[in-house]
mmCIF file of C-alpha atoms in Angstrom:
data_model
loop_
_atom_site.group_PDB
_atom_site.id
_atom_site.type_symbol
_atom_site.label_atom_id
_atom_site.label_comp_id
_atom_site.label_asym_id
_atom_site.label_seq_id
_atom_site.Cartn_x
_atom_site.Cartn_y
_atom_site.Cartn_z
ATOM 1 C CA MET A 20 84.150 122.509 306.323
ATOM 2 C CA ILE A 21 84.826 123.843 303.075
ATOM 3 C CA ASN A 22 85.573 127.623 303.034
ATOM 4 C CA VAL A 23 84.332 129.449 299.572
ATOM 5 C CA VAL A 24 86.144 133.373 298.700
ATOM 6 C CA GLU A 25 84.916 133.945 296.004
ATOM 7 C CA TRP A 26 82.116 132.590 292.946
ATOM 8 C CA THR A 27 80.876 132.965 289.107
ATOM 9 C CA ARG A 28 77.036 132.247 289.195
ATOM 10 C CA LEU A 29 75.983 130.475 286.681
ATOM 11 C CA GLU A 30 72.738 132.031 284.877
ATOM 12 C CA PRO A 31 70.017 131.462 285.421
ATOM 13 C CA TRP A 32 70.324 128.921 287.414
ATOM 14 C CA ARG A 33 70.441 128.203 291.464
ATOM 15 C CA VAL A 34 73.653 126.913 290.027
ATOM 16 C CA ALA A 35 77.578 129.151 290.871
ATOM 17 C CA ARG A 36 81.312 127.772 290.323
ATOM 18 C CA ALA A 37 83.360 128.269 293.890
ATOM 19 C CA ARG A 38 87.103 128.761 294.930
ATOM 20 C CA THR A 39 87.597 127.655 297.880
ATOM 21 C CA ASP A 40 90.250 128.599 300.484
ATOM 22 C CA ARG A 41 92.650 125.872 298.796
ATOM 23 C CA GLY A 42 91.632 126.991 295.750
ATOM 24 C CA GLU A 43 90.098 124.322 294.582
ATOM 25 C CA PHE A 44 87.078 124.252 292.756
ATOM 26 C CA VAL A 45 83.736 123.515 293.648
ATOM 27 C CA ILE A 46 80.285 123.923 292.070
ATOM 28 C CA VAL A 47 77.207 125.276 294.820
ATOM 29 C CA LYS A 48 73.484 124.458 294.560
ATOM 30 C CA TRP A 49 71.392 126.856 296.196
ATOM 31 C CA ALA A 50 67.437 126.778 297.020
ATOM 32 C CA GLY A 51 65.328 129.894 296.360
ATOM 33 C CA PRO A 52 63.139 131.338 293.944
ATOM 34 C CA HIS A 53 63.146 129.647 290.046
ATOM 35 C CA VAL A 54 64.050 131.472 286.856
ATOM 36 C CA ASP A 55 60.301 131.262 286.269
ATOM 37 C CA GLY A 56 60.050 133.219 289.373
ATOM 38 C CA ARG A 57 58.759 129.873 290.951
ATOM 39 C CA HIS A 58 60.301 129.140 293.909
ATOM 40 C CA THR A 59 62.313 126.095 294.559
ATOM 41 C CA GLU A 60 59.979 123.259 296.575
ATOM 42 C CA ALA A 61 63.069 122.101 298.897
ATOM 43 C CA TRP A 62 62.245 118.455 298.699
ATOM 44 C CA ARG A 63 64.598 119.040 295.412
ATOM 45 C CA LEU A 64 67.957 119.461 297.113
ATOM 46 C CA ARG A 65 67.117 117.003 299.306
ATOM 47 C CA THR A 66 65.965 114.730 295.615
ATOM 48 C CA GLU A 67 69.214 115.887 294.184
ATOM 49 C CA VAL A 68 71.647 114.392 298.060
ATOM 50 C CA GLY A 69 69.805 110.884 298.354
ATOM 51 C CA ALA A 70 70.694 109.791 293.767
ATOM 52 C CA LEU A 71 74.353 111.282 294.244
ATOM 53 C CA ARG A 72 75.765 109.705 297.617
ATOM 54 C CA PHE A 73 73.239 106.784 296.407
ATOM 55 C CA LEU A 74 75.674 106.554 293.043
ATOM 56 C CA ALA A 75 78.738 107.171 294.485
ATOM 57 C CA GLU A 76 78.640 105.498 297.826
ATOM 58 C CA ASP A 77 76.192 102.743 297.276
ATOM 59 C CA LEU A 78 76.922 100.971 294.084
ATOM 60 C CA ARG A 79 79.848 103.421 292.739
ATOM 61 C CA VAL A 80 79.404 104.123 289.634
ATOM 62 C CA ASP A 81 80.930 107.770 288.835
ATOM 63 C CA LEU A 82 78.391 108.630 286.652
ATOM 64 C CA ALA A 83 77.541 112.282 288.131
ATOM 65 C CA PRO A 84 79.402 114.213 291.126
ATOM 66 C CA ARG A 85 79.901 113.814 294.153
ATOM 67 C CA VAL A 86 78.526 115.300 296.681
ATOM 68 C CA LEU A 87 81.369 117.609 298.684
ATOM 69 C CA ALA A 88 79.027 119.184 301.227
ATOM 70 C CA GLU A 89 75.366 119.758 302.758
ATOM 71 C CA ASP A 90 73.756 121.396 304.192
ATOM 72 C CA LEU A 91 69.405 120.723 304.027
ATOM 73 C CA LEU A 92 67.924 123.700 306.208
ATOM 74 C CA ALA A 93 70.043 126.207 304.690
ATOM 75 C CA GLY A 94 69.397 124.970 301.466
ATOM 76 C CA ARG A 95 72.684 124.497 300.447
ATOM 77 C CA ILE A 96 74.936 121.825 298.550
ATOM 78 C CA ILE A 97 78.312 121.312 297.736
ATOM 79 C CA LEU A 98 79.077 119.262 294.473
ATOM 80 C CA GLU A 99 82.882 117.739 292.927
ATOM 81 C CA ASP A 100 83.257 120.388 289.735
ATOM 82 C CA LEU A 101 83.601 118.161 286.427
ATOM 83 C CA ALA A 102 85.302 120.949 284.623
ATOM 84 C CA PRO A 103 86.681 120.916 282.260
ATOM 85 C CA ARG A 104 83.793 119.051 280.887
ATOM 86 C CA VAL A 105 80.941 121.598 279.653
ATOM 87 C CA ALA A 106 77.215 120.913 278.521
ATOM 88 C CA LEU A 107 77.122 118.497 275.565
ATOM 89 C CA ASP A 108 73.659 120.853 274.408
ATOM 90 C CA GLY A 109 76.175 124.338 274.181
ATOM 91 C CA LEU A 110 78.259 122.317 271.281
ATOM 92 C CA LEU A 111 75.816 121.220 269.407
ATOM 93 C CA ARG A 112 74.916 124.824 268.934
ATOM 94 C CA GLY A 113 77.799 125.205 268.468
ATOM 95 C CA ASP A 114 78.936 122.929 265.682
ATOM 96 C CA GLY A 115 75.946 120.644 264.653
ATOM 97 C CA VAL A 116 75.112 117.455 265.419
ATOM 98 C CA PHE A 117 77.393 115.623 263.394
ATOM 99 C CA ALA A 118 80.862 116.750 265.008
ATOM 100 C CA HIS A 119 79.416 115.773 268.105
ATOM 101 C CA ALA A 120 78.193 112.682 266.976
ATOM 102 C CA VAL A 121 81.475 110.363 269.611
ATOM 103 C CA ARG A 122 80.051 112.706 272.156
ATOM 104 C CA LEU A 123 75.736 112.078 271.467
ATOM 105 C CA GLU A 124 76.954 108.727 271.748
ATOM 106 C CA ALA A 125 78.828 109.277 274.634
ATOM 107 C CA PHE A 126 75.485 110.775 276.128
ATOM 108 C CA ALA A 127 73.800 107.973 275.430
ATOM 109 C CA ARG A 128 76.496 105.375 276.459
ATOM 110 C CA ALA A 129 75.989 107.151 279.888
ATOM 111 C CA ARG A 130 72.623 107.393 280.078
ATOM 112 C CA GLY A 131 72.684 103.078 279.294
ATOM 113 C CA GLU A 132 74.946 102.378 282.025
ATOM 114 C CA LEU A 133 72.886 104.757 284.960
ATOM 115 C CA GLY A 134 70.212 102.130 283.674
ATOM 116 C CA ALA A 135 72.249 99.408 284.085
ATOM 117 C CA PHE A 136 73.916 99.799 286.951
ATOM 118 C CA THR A 137 70.562 100.967 289.008
ATOM 119 C CA ALA A 138 67.923 98.778 287.645
ATOM 120 C CA GLY A 139 66.966 96.054 290.732
ATOM 121 C CA GLN A 140 68.082 97.989 292.792
ATOM 122 C CA ALA A 141 64.730 100.990 293.758
ATOM 123 C CA GLU A 142 64.731 99.808 297.163
ATOM 124 C CA LEU A 143 68.655 100.573 298.593
ATOM 125 C CA TYR A 144 67.556 104.182 296.820
ATOM 126 C CA TYR A 145 64.634 104.604 298.978
ATOM 127 C CA ARG A 146 66.022 103.588 301.528
ATOM 128 C CA ARG A 147 68.736 106.215 301.707
ATOM 129 C CA ARG A 148 65.878 108.820 300.286
ATOM 130 C CA GLU A 149 63.705 108.683 302.870
ATOM 131 C CA ARG A 150 66.300 109.488 305.617
ATOM 132 C CA LEU A 151 66.493 113.076 303.780
ATOM 133 C CA GLY A 152 62.120 113.558 303.747
ATOM 134 C CA GLN A 153 59.180 111.846 302.586
ATOM 135 C CA VAL A 154 59.786 110.319 298.856
ATOM 136 C CA ASP A 155 56.899 109.209 296.678
ATOM 137 C CA PRO A 156 57.937 106.606 295.026
ATOM 138 C CA GLU A 157 54.918 105.016 292.538
ATOM 139 C CA ALA A 158 54.525 108.818 291.296
ATOM 140 C CA ASP A 159 58.354 109.138 290.331
ATOM 141 C CA ARG A 160 57.287 106.011 288.186
ATOM 142 C CA LEU A 161 55.600 108.580 285.634
ATOM 143 C CA GLY A 162 57.391 111.644 286.577
ATOM 144 C CA HIS A 163 55.745 114.939 284.244
ATOM 145 C CA VAL A 164 54.328 111.991 282.471
ATOM 146 C CA ALA A 165 50.913 112.506 284.330
ATOM 147 C CA ARG A 166 51.423 115.555 283.815
ATOM 148 C CA LEU A 167 51.928 115.849 280.711
ATOM 149 C CA ARG A 168 49.075 113.965 279.135
ATOM 150 C CA ARG A 169 46.349 115.897 281.652
ATOM 151 C CA GLU A 170 47.886 119.477 280.044
ATOM 152 C CA GLY A 171 47.846 118.313 276.207
ATOM 153 C CA LEU A 172 44.072 116.172 276.743
ATOM 154 C CA SER A 173 43.075 119.614 277.409
ATOM 155 C CA GLN A 174 44.951 122.090 275.300
ATOM 156 C CA ALA A 175 43.803 119.057 272.401
ATOM 157 C CA GLU A 176 40.649 120.435 273.626
ATOM 158 C CA VAL A 177 41.089 124.366 273.602
ATOM 159 C CA LEU A 178 41.741 123.335 269.825
ATOM 160 C CA GLU A 179 38.471 121.214 269.180
ATOM 161 C CA VAL A 180 40.240 117.876 268.528
ATOM 162 C CA PRO A 181 39.721 116.316 271.182
ATOM 163 C CA ILE A 182 41.459 112.733 271.789
ATOM 164 C CA THR A 183 38.828 110.170 272.175
ATOM 165 C CA GLY A 184 38.056 106.372 271.428
ATOM 166 C CA ALA A 185 41.040 104.214 269.862
ATOM 167 C CA VAL A 186 43.548 107.265 270.777
ATOM 168 C CA GLU A 187 42.284 108.245 274.209
ATOM 169 C CA ARG A 188 42.618 103.940 274.787
ATOM 170 C CA GLU A 189 46.402 103.742 273.598
ATOM 171 C CA PHE A 190 47.097 106.562 275.763
ATOM 172 C CA ALA A 191 45.790 104.793 279.388
ATOM 173 C CA LEU A 192 47.925 101.754 277.570
ATOM 174 C CA ALA A 193 49.932 103.246 277.583
ATOM 175 C CA LEU A 194 50.981 105.126 280.976
ATOM 176 C CA ALA A 195 49.760 101.909 282.653
ATOM 177 C CA ASP A 196 53.006 100.301 281.397
ATOM 178 C CA LEU A 197 55.216 103.459 282.559
ATOM 179 C CA ALA A 198 53.934 102.617 285.618
ATOM 180 C CA ASP A 199 54.585 98.374 286.130
ATOM 181 C CA PRO A 200 57.941 98.468 284.185
ATOM 182 C CA GLY A 201 58.821 95.765 286.160
ATOM 183 C CA PRO A 202 63.427 94.556 285.200
ATOM 184 C CA PHE A 203 62.934 98.157 283.007
ATOM 185 C CA LEU A 204 62.680 99.581 286.172
ATOM 186 C CA THR A 205 65.813 102.326 285.874
ATOM 187 C CA LEU A 206 66.838 105.818 287.946
ATOM 188 C CA SER A 207 66.731 108.804 285.937
ATOM 189 C CA ASN A 208 67.588 112.242 286.495
ATOM 190 C CA GLY A 209 64.546 113.509 286.186
ATOM 191 C CA ASP A 210 65.742 115.689 282.966
ATOM 192 C CA PRO A 211 67.871 113.413 279.987
ATOM 193 C CA GLU A 212 68.325 116.388 278.194
ATOM 194 C CA THR A 213 71.221 117.288 276.012
ATOM 195 C CA ASN A 214 71.893 120.050 278.515
ATOM 196 C CA ASN A 215 72.323 118.001 282.017
ATOM 197 C CA VAL A 216 75.256 115.684 279.827
ATOM 198 C CA LEU A 217 78.912 117.466 280.577
ATOM 199 C CA VAL A 218 81.708 116.011 278.100
ATOM 200 C CA CYS A 219 84.419 116.818 277.246
ATOM 201 C CA ALA A 220 85.120 118.754 274.348
ATOM 202 C CA ASP A 221 88.874 117.134 272.889
ATOM 203 C CA GLY A 222 89.699 114.348 273.302
ATOM 204 C CA PRO A 223 87.305 111.334 274.925
ATOM 205 C CA PRO A 224 83.670 112.404 276.088
ATOM 206 C CA ASP A 225 84.510 111.389 278.935
ATOM 207 C CA ALA A 226 81.006 112.457 279.812
ATOM 208 C CA ARG A 227 79.189 112.576 283.754
ATOM 209 C CA LEU A 228 75.169 113.038 283.665
ATOM 210 C CA ILE A 229 73.835 116.252 286.091
ATOM 211 C CA ASP A 230 71.070 117.763 287.592
ATOM 212 C CA PHE A 231 68.929 115.175 290.084
ATOM 213 C CA GLU A 232 66.371 117.491 291.044
ATOM 214 C CA PHE A 233 63.920 115.276 290.280
ATOM 215 C CA ALA A 234 65.527 112.251 290.280
ATOM 216 C CA GLY A 235 63.965 108.956 290.285
ATOM 217 C CA PHE A 236 62.965 105.251 289.549
ATOM 218 C CA THR A 237 61.552 105.004 286.703
ATOM 219 C CA HIS A 238 60.726 102.977 283.727
ATOM 220 C CA ALA A 239 63.920 102.828 281.250
ATOM 221 C CA LEU A 240 61.837 104.114 278.377
ATOM 222 C CA HIS A 241 62.300 107.980 279.921
ATOM 223 C CA ASP A 242 65.468 107.996 279.230
ATOM 224 C CA ALA A 243 65.624 106.298 275.645
ATOM 225 C CA VAL A 244 63.290 108.515 274.578
ATOM 226 C CA CYS A 245 65.941 111.373 274.433
ATOM 227 C CA LEU A 246 67.607 109.943 272.237
ATOM 228 C CA HIS A 247 64.585 110.551 269.099
ATOM 229 C CA VAL A 248 62.932 113.500 270.136
ATOM 230 C CA PRO A 249 63.859 117.024 270.674
ATOM 231 C CA GLY A 250 65.399 118.191 273.652
ATOM 232 C CA PRO A 251 66.023 122.003 274.659
ATOM 233 C CA ALA A 252 64.878 124.879 272.469
ATOM 234 C CA TRP A 253 63.445 121.991 270.505
ATOM 235 C CA MET A 254 67.036 120.767 269.280
ATOM 236 C CA ARG A 255 67.214 116.940 267.901
ATOM 237 C CA VAL A 256 70.434 115.077 269.092
ATOM 238 C CA SER A 257 70.396 111.930 265.770
ATOM 239 C CA THR A 258 72.149 111.923 263.543
ATOM 240 C CA ARG A 259 70.027 110.331 260.907
ATOM 241 C CA SER A 260 67.877 114.114 261.037
ATOM 242 C CA ARG A 261 69.142 117.610 260.489
ATOM 243 C CA PRO A 262 70.377 118.688 263.748
ATOM 244 C CA TRP A 263 67.016 121.634 263.777
ATOM 245 C CA THR A 264 64.360 121.767 263.604
#
């Protein structure tokens, strides 16, 4: 039992930093309306609990917060507070990419370690995840890519530049590769961007990955691409280019 005596919501998300009656700080997440008004699907918290317990309890990997308590029927979970770590994207916005090159390297390393530790462990993960509710491993493999491709094709038609011929075939081949990752099938948190990695602002970065609501086993390239294309707020993370585009 964890008794929360006060909390501060971390706007605009359904997340709060809370203090317990023992004076400890924890992170509380709950289901409910999203920032854009949509209702949050119940499976998101189940997925986060399954993924975090899989990493901490099955693989003994210290790359993400631990689950301290859960009430999935009520739509609430309590996680380890990783403070004083802060989100990397905020540091990049405030100081620029070059000031935090070491933290960007730690971000890339954490994503690589997540893939390395979880490769070949999909069956173990989905056994745990299925105990929490229905899940579709095949849908996880393509993640958001299939939907984004459909939306992109539709938007191209609206702009009167339909994607056809060789380009369309290349898209299909890329999706086929992602759908059959072979030895590159690894766990992703589903949103591998700089806003979902916490690092220490001073000293060793000691990075941790957060926000596993969309976690699932997918091609390792899903996590690698965030190092080469713009992320939140269309911010580049490569030190080979300017921090903004």
